[in-house]
Structures are given as structure tokens and as C-alpha cells.
């Protein structure tokens, strides 16, 4: 059974850097074809894809956020990490991580519960 | 890049069938997989259809997905509507040009 859970600060100041951790179980980020995606949702708004980190570190990023987002992983800890620099109040949102497979072209089959961040 | 356009809202009565559309603005709808997610208020999205028309285990067969090349759109159909189906539904696909995932704007389904 695949599970994921996001963790990190709930309140951050503008211009600071946000670091969120996705701790997962039921799969390994060293397995070929596997990835962890990050998605956010501002209050009352639609889902916004931030990026995905794959087993081979061949990451993909949203063009609109590419200059501020970094995705890394620690396979020994079963964790994926999202770093978002130079925060703005517009970055206030619930942040989700999700399991993905490259063969599904970014399709996310299992999601974490999300963590709410206020800037 | 392309945009996925969904109706902002749809409504239907319990027991009926509803179809939510997802129109792709450019490029062929069948060139990349389309996925669908259900999101109830205060909860994380849940996959209800993946790879155009595949249903994850545990999702009732009342949910089905399809692709229509003639209209360049994807559809999510829910039959035998139940009040618990009331939620937001998002379609999602992939843009090879910008190597990014694209979400539709979401559709609010009301079952009244």
C-alpha cells in the first residue's frame, strides 16, 4: 500500500525559503519509472502542478516557477523534498505530494493529505 | 503549450448520469494520457480515471473516461449519481513541448 505525507512549516515570511518534505512508504524512488510530484492549491482555487522528481533525477518543473523551485530526494529515508525560494503571499496554498509513474506521463495515482502553508 | 478547459459547474439529480468535458486547446487530445481526479472539500484529490479510461482499484464502475478526437476533448462520465459524488473534478494531461503537467480549471459537480 502506497502512502505519502507532507510536512513542514505552516507559517513563513515573505522572501524566505520554504522547505517541505514528503515522506512515503510502499514504493522506492530508486525504482525505474517512479516519481514524486508536487502540486499546490491556493485557497478556493484550482490545482497547480509544481514539478516532479523521477528515480533517475530527471526532474521536470513548472515553467512559471522553475526559477524558484528545487526538487530533491533521499532514497535512504524514502523522502522527497520541495524547496521554494523567495516566497510571496501568493504562494499561500495547500501543498500536496503524489506518487507518479513516468509511463502515465505525470498521472498521479496516490496523493498525500496535503499541508497548508501561509506566507 | 495548451490549455484544458472544463465547465465551471454541472448539476444533476441522484440516479442520473452526468458527463464532464475537458477540451484541449491545441495538439491532439489522444497524443498524451488524460487523467481525472475527484476532490471533496477539505480533502486531497483522488484518482478516479487514469490513462484516459482506466479505473483505479476501489473506484466504482459508475465512473468511466473516454477520448473524442473529433472534438479534441476528454470526458468523465458518472452514472447512477450519488450524493457522495458531489465534489470538484479535475482533468490533467501532459505537455511534451514544455515538459510539464497541465491541469484543467476544475468542475464543481452538484448532485441535487
mmCIF file of C-alpha atoms in Angstrom:
data_model
loop_
_atom_site.group_PDB
_atom_site.id
_atom_site.type_symbol
_atom_site.label_atom_id
_atom_site.label_comp_id
_atom_site.label_asym_id
_atom_site.label_seq_id
_atom_site.Cartn_x
_atom_site.Cartn_y
_atom_site.Cartn_z
ATOM 1 C CA UNK A 1 0.000 0.000 0.000
ATOM 2 C CA UNK A 2 1.387 3.370 -1.050
ATOM 3 C CA UNK A 3 1.114 6.284 1.355
ATOM 4 C CA UNK A 4 2.608 9.767 1.349
ATOM 5 C CA UNK A 5 2.601 12.595 3.873
ATOM 6 C CA UNK A 6 3.794 16.162 3.609
ATOM 7 C CA UNK A 7 5.446 18.012 6.464
ATOM 8 C CA UNK A 8 6.985 21.410 7.045
ATOM 9 C CA UNK A 9 6.288 24.887 8.416
ATOM 10 C CA UNK A 10 2.756 26.246 8.384
ATOM 11 C CA UNK A 11 3.722 29.917 8.512
ATOM 12 C CA UNK A 12 6.614 31.552 6.681
ATOM 13 C CA UNK A 13 7.564 35.148 5.987
ATOM 14 C CA UNK A 14 7.815 36.789 2.562
ATOM 15 C CA UNK A 15 11.226 36.464 0.875
ATOM 16 C CA UNK A 16 12.045 33.379 2.956
ATOM 17 C CA UNK A 17 12.608 29.900 1.525
ATOM 18 C CA UNK A 18 10.059 27.126 2.096
ATOM 19 C CA UNK A 19 11.194 23.550 2.543
ATOM 20 C CA UNK A 20 8.601 20.773 2.558
ATOM 21 C CA UNK A 21 9.273 17.088 2.989
ATOM 22 C CA UNK A 22 7.225 14.258 1.546
ATOM 23 C CA UNK A 23 7.723 11.033 3.492
ATOM 24 C CA UNK A 24 6.380 7.985 1.717
ATOM 25 C CA UNK A 25 6.055 4.230 2.018
ATOM 26 C CA UNK A 26 5.066 1.381 -0.248
ATOM 27 C CA UNK A 27 7.447 2.288 -3.052
ATOM 28 C CA UNK A 28 11.040 3.343 -3.657
ATOM 29 C CA UNK A 29 12.291 6.396 -5.520
ATOM 30 C CA UNK A 30 15.149 4.278 -6.795
ATOM 31 C CA UNK A 31 12.789 2.052 -8.786
ATOM 32 C CA UNK A 32 12.805 2.665 -12.518
ATOM 33 C CA UNK A 33 9.808 4.628 -13.728
ATOM 34 C CA UNK A 34 8.771 6.010 -10.359
ATOM 35 C CA UNK A 35 8.396 9.670 -9.449
ATOM 36 C CA UNK A 36 7.029 12.012 -6.786
ATOM 37 C CA UNK A 37 5.082 15.036 -7.997
ATOM 38 C CA UNK A 38 4.281 18.242 -6.145
ATOM 39 C CA UNK A 39 1.007 20.122 -6.605
ATOM 40 C CA UNK A 40 -0.373 23.121 -4.759
ATOM 41 C CA UNK A 41 -3.803 24.667 -4.382
ATOM 42 C CA UNK A 42 -4.327 28.267 -3.263
ATOM 43 C CA UNK A 43 -7.450 28.769 -1.143
ATOM 44 C CA UNK A 44 -10.554 28.422 -3.293
ATOM 45 C CA UNK A 45 -8.553 27.905 -6.482
ATOM 46 C CA UNK A 46 -7.592 25.128 -8.853
ATOM 47 C CA UNK A 47 -4.744 22.658 -8.644
ATOM 48 C CA UNK A 48 -1.343 23.885 -9.850
ATOM 49 C CA UNK A 49 1.446 21.478 -10.759
ATOM 50 C CA UNK A 50 4.878 22.455 -9.427
ATOM 51 C CA UNK A 51 7.116 19.680 -10.674
ATOM 52 C CA UNK A 52 8.152 16.055 -10.452
ATOM 53 C CA UNK A 53 11.296 14.234 -9.411
ATOM 54 C CA UNK A 54 11.967 10.860 -11.002
ATOM 55 C CA UNK A 55 14.015 7.876 -9.883
ATOM 56 C CA UNK A 56 16.841 8.959 -12.216
ATOM 57 C CA UNK A 57 16.845 12.621 -11.039
ATOM 58 C CA UNK A 58 15.473 13.652 -14.428
ATOM 59 C CA UNK A 59 13.293 16.344 -12.922
ATOM 60 C CA UNK A 60 10.573 18.426 -14.555
ATOM 61 C CA UNK A 61 9.460 21.838 -13.316
ATOM 62 C CA UNK A 62 6.568 24.200 -13.927
ATOM 63 C CA UNK A 63 7.784 26.927 -16.269
ATOM 64 C CA UNK A 64 6.193 29.641 -14.167
ATOM 65 C CA UNK A 65 8.036 28.572 -11.024
ATOM 66 C CA UNK A 66 11.155 26.972 -12.463
ATOM 67 C CA UNK A 67 13.477 29.701 -11.198
ATOM 68 C CA UNK A 68 12.273 29.269 -7.604
ATOM 69 C CA UNK A 69 11.602 25.534 -7.233
ATOM 70 C CA UNK A 70 14.082 22.770 -6.497
ATOM 71 C CA UNK A 71 13.188 19.100 -6.047
ATOM 72 C CA UNK A 72 15.492 16.616 -4.376
ATOM 73 C CA UNK A 73 15.200 13.145 -2.876
ATOM 74 C CA UNK A 74 16.722 10.984 -0.193
ATOM 75 C CA UNK A 75 16.073 7.407 -1.212
ATOM 76 C CA UNK A 76 17.532 6.013 2.021
ATOM 77 C CA UNK A 77 14.909 7.885 4.021
ATOM 78 C CA UNK A 78 12.067 7.441 1.497
ATOM 79 C CA UNK A 79 11.685 11.194 1.263
ATOM 80 C CA UNK A 80 11.246 13.794 -1.442
ATOM 81 C CA UNK A 81 11.894 17.472 -0.716
ATOM 82 C CA UNK A 82 10.427 20.620 -2.255
ATOM 83 C CA UNK A 83 12.251 23.911 -1.870
ATOM 84 C CA UNK A 84 10.529 27.135 -2.939
ATOM 85 C CA UNK A 85 12.601 30.292 -2.748
ATOM 86 C CA UNK A 86 11.726 33.959 -2.400
ATOM 87 C CA UNK A 87 8.231 33.422 -1.030
ATOM 88 C CA UNK A 88 5.363 35.790 -1.729
ATOM 89 C CA UNK A 89 1.875 35.901 -0.162
ATOM 90 C CA UNK A 90 0.639 34.448 -3.471
ATOM 91 C CA UNK A 91 2.438 31.223 -2.516
ATOM 92 C CA UNK A 92 -0.084 30.674 0.291
ATOM 93 C CA UNK A 93 -1.618 27.311 -0.527
ATOM 94 C CA UNK A 94 -2.084 23.704 0.428
ATOM 95 C CA UNK A 95 0.850 21.705 -0.911
ATOM 96 C CA UNK A 96 0.445 18.061 -1.946
ATOM 97 C CA UNK A 97 2.919 15.389 -2.946
ATOM 98 C CA UNK A 98 1.821 12.399 -5.003
ATOM 99 C CA UNK A 99 3.161 9.137 -6.396
ATOM 100 C CA UNK A 100 3.563 9.137 -10.171
ATOM 101 C CA UNK A 101 4.789 6.848 -12.914
ATOM 102 C CA UNK A 102 6.633 8.009 -15.993
ATOM 103 C CA UNK A 103 4.597 5.668 -18.171
ATOM 104 C CA UNK A 104 1.466 7.602 -17.151
ATOM 105 C CA UNK A 105 3.029 10.882 -18.278
ATOM 106 C CA UNK A 106 2.662 12.642 -14.955
ATOM 107 C CA UNK A 107 -0.514 10.930 -13.804
ATOM 108 C CA UNK A 108 -0.692 10.864 -10.017
ATOM 109 C CA UNK A 109 -2.304 7.772 -8.565
ATOM 110 C CA UNK A 110 -1.869 8.276 -4.820
ATOM 111 C CA UNK A 111 -1.754 11.629 -3.019
ATOM 112 C CA UNK A 112 -0.708 12.781 0.408
ATOM 113 C CA UNK A 113 -3.226 14.629 2.609
ATOM 114 C CA UNK A 114 -1.538 17.974 1.966
ATOM 115 C CA UNK A 115 -0.039 20.597 4.216
ATOM 116 C CA UNK A 116 -1.199 24.197 4.417
ATOM 117 C CA UNK A 117 1.378 26.951 4.160
ATOM 118 C CA UNK A 118 0.644 30.601 4.832
ATOM 119 C CA UNK A 119 3.028 33.311 3.669
ATOM 120 C CA UNK B 1 1.566 24.908 -24.717
ATOM 121 C CA UNK B 2 -2.109 24.012 -24.455
ATOM 122 C CA UNK B 3 -4.988 24.705 -22.097
ATOM 123 C CA UNK B 4 -7.511 22.205 -20.769
ATOM 124 C CA UNK B 5 -10.955 23.788 -20.464
ATOM 125 C CA UNK B 6 -13.657 22.373 -18.216
ATOM 126 C CA UNK B 7 -17.126 23.720 -17.440
ATOM 127 C CA UNK B 8 -17.088 25.554 -14.143
ATOM 128 C CA UNK B 9 -20.063 23.639 -12.836
ATOM 129 C CA UNK B 10 -22.553 20.912 -13.663
ATOM 130 C CA UNK B 11 -25.507 19.621 -11.738
ATOM 131 C CA UNK B 12 -27.723 16.581 -11.949
ATOM 132 C CA UNK B 13 -30.128 14.580 -9.861
ATOM 133 C CA UNK B 14 -29.329 11.416 -7.914
ATOM 134 C CA UNK B 15 -29.525 8.295 -10.034
ATOM 135 C CA UNK B 16 -28.922 10.180 -13.268
ATOM 136 C CA UNK B 17 -25.830 10.291 -15.489
ATOM 137 C CA UNK B 18 -23.550 13.292 -15.899
ATOM 138 C CA UNK B 19 -20.658 13.913 -18.260
ATOM 139 C CA UNK B 20 -17.874 16.408 -17.562
ATOM 140 C CA UNK B 21 -15.872 17.553 -20.560
ATOM 141 C CA UNK B 22 -12.217 18.557 -20.826
ATOM 142 C CA UNK B 23 -11.314 20.300 -24.063
ATOM 143 C CA UNK B 24 -7.720 20.593 -25.261
ATOM 144 C CA UNK B 25 -6.927 23.903 -26.963
ATOM 145 C CA UNK B 26 -4.129 22.733 -29.256
ATOM 146 C CA UNK B 27 -2.474 19.474 -30.158
ATOM 147 C CA UNK B 28 -4.317 16.175 -30.251
ATOM 148 C CA UNK B 29 -6.180 15.010 -27.186
ATOM 149 C CA UNK B 30 -5.046 11.481 -27.905
ATOM 150 C CA UNK B 31 -1.342 12.356 -28.041
ATOM 151 C CA UNK B 32 -0.997 12.238 -24.238
ATOM 152 C CA UNK B 33 -2.867 10.472 -21.489
ATOM 153 C CA UNK B 34 -5.723 12.227 -19.707
ATOM 154 C CA UNK B 35 -6.300 11.636 -16.017
ATOM 155 C CA UNK B 36 -9.221 12.623 -13.773
ATOM 156 C CA UNK B 37 -9.266 13.472 -10.076
ATOM 157 C CA UNK B 38 -12.083 13.905 -7.590
ATOM 158 C CA UNK B 39 -11.617 16.391 -4.771
ATOM 159 C CA UNK B 40 -14.073 16.762 -1.958
ATOM 160 C CA UNK B 41 -13.924 19.921 0.212
ATOM 161 C CA UNK B 42 -11.041 19.852 2.643
ATOM 162 C CA UNK B 43 -9.560 16.679 1.185
ATOM 163 C CA UNK B 44 -6.764 15.718 -1.146
ATOM 164 C CA UNK B 45 -7.523 14.804 -4.763
ATOM 165 C CA UNK B 46 -8.230 11.162 -5.511
ATOM 166 C CA UNK B 47 -7.588 9.488 -8.842
ATOM 167 C CA UNK B 48 -10.819 8.238 -10.421
ATOM 168 C CA UNK B 49 -9.611 7.669 -14.009
ATOM 169 C CA UNK B 50 -6.038 7.286 -15.250
ATOM 170 C CA UNK B 51 -4.523 6.773 -18.703
ATOM 171 C CA UNK B 52 -7.684 8.028 -20.477
ATOM 172 C CA UNK B 53 -10.077 5.301 -19.406
ATOM 173 C CA UNK B 54 -8.582 3.107 -16.702
ATOM 174 C CA UNK B 55 -10.226 2.903 -13.323
ATOM 175 C CA UNK B 56 -8.078 2.537 -10.182
ATOM 176 C CA UNK B 57 -8.970 -0.317 -7.894
ATOM 177 C CA UNK B 58 -11.674 0.719 -5.477
ATOM 178 C CA UNK B 59 -13.289 3.231 -7.834
ATOM 179 C CA UNK B 60 -16.843 2.161 -8.722
ATOM 180 C CA UNK B 61 -17.561 1.208 -12.312
ATOM 181 C CA UNK B 62 -20.060 4.077 -12.347
ATOM 182 C CA UNK B 63 -17.026 6.187 -13.290
ATOM 183 C CA UNK B 64 -15.739 5.984 -16.855
ATOM 184 C CA UNK B 65 -13.416 8.017 -19.052
ATOM 185 C CA UNK B 66 -13.230 8.488 -22.789
ATOM 186 C CA UNK B 67 -11.446 10.422 -25.502
ATOM 187 C CA UNK B 68 -13.130 12.030 -28.533
ATOM 188 C CA UNK B 69 -10.688 13.013 -31.258
ATOM 189 C CA UNK B 70 -13.377 14.734 -33.304
ATOM 190 C CA UNK B 71 -13.996 17.308 -30.572
ATOM 191 C CA UNK B 72 -10.444 17.094 -29.236
ATOM 192 C CA UNK B 73 -11.750 16.527 -25.762
ATOM 193 C CA UNK B 74 -11.865 14.008 -22.959
ATOM 194 C CA UNK B 75 -14.893 13.169 -20.856
ATOM 195 C CA UNK B 76 -15.593 11.809 -17.432
ATOM 196 C CA UNK B 77 -18.972 10.123 -17.132
ATOM 197 C CA UNK B 78 -20.567 9.251 -13.818
ATOM 198 C CA UNK B 79 -23.672 7.115 -13.910
ATOM 199 C CA UNK B 80 -26.104 6.321 -11.116
ATOM 200 C CA UNK B 81 -25.201 9.587 -9.403
ATOM 201 C CA UNK B 82 -24.963 9.518 -5.632
ATOM 202 C CA UNK B 83 -24.833 12.453 -3.248
ATOM 203 C CA UNK B 84 -21.316 11.362 -2.283
ATOM 204 C CA UNK B 85 -20.193 12.107 -5.865
ATOM 205 C CA UNK B 86 -20.664 15.812 -5.180
ATOM 206 C CA UNK B 87 -17.153 17.246 -5.480
ATOM 207 C CA UNK B 88 -14.756 19.090 -7.760
ATOM 208 C CA UNK B 89 -13.351 17.133 -10.695
ATOM 209 C CA UNK B 90 -10.083 17.993 -12.440
ATOM 210 C CA UNK B 91 -8.709 16.665 -15.698
ATOM 211 C CA UNK B 92 -4.960 16.546 -16.302
ATOM 212 C CA UNK B 93 -2.649 15.822 -19.194
ATOM 213 C CA UNK B 94 0.984 16.354 -20.185
ATOM 214 C CA UNK B 95 2.615 18.879 -22.493
ATOM 215 C CA UNK B 96 5.600 17.410 -24.281
ATOM 216 C CA UNK B 97 6.525 20.873 -25.607
ATOM 217 C CA UNK B 98 7.160 22.334 -22.177
ATOM 218 C CA UNK B 99 7.661 19.001 -20.391
ATOM 219 C CA UNK B 100 5.000 19.926 -17.833
ATOM 220 C CA UNK B 101 1.775 18.614 -16.429
ATOM 221 C CA UNK B 102 -1.334 20.654 -17.310
ATOM 222 C CA UNK B 103 -4.474 20.730 -15.158
ATOM 223 C CA UNK B 104 -7.931 21.801 -16.199
ATOM 224 C CA UNK B 105 -9.594 24.510 -14.138
ATOM 225 C CA UNK B 106 -11.886 22.070 -12.363
ATOM 226 C CA UNK B 107 -15.623 21.404 -12.459
ATOM 227 C CA UNK B 108 -17.912 21.565 -9.486
ATOM 228 C CA UNK B 109 -20.421 18.732 -9.588
ATOM 229 C CA UNK B 110 -23.593 19.290 -7.620
ATOM 230 C CA UNK B 111 -25.906 16.341 -7.045
ATOM 231 C CA UNK B 112 -29.286 17.720 -6.117
#
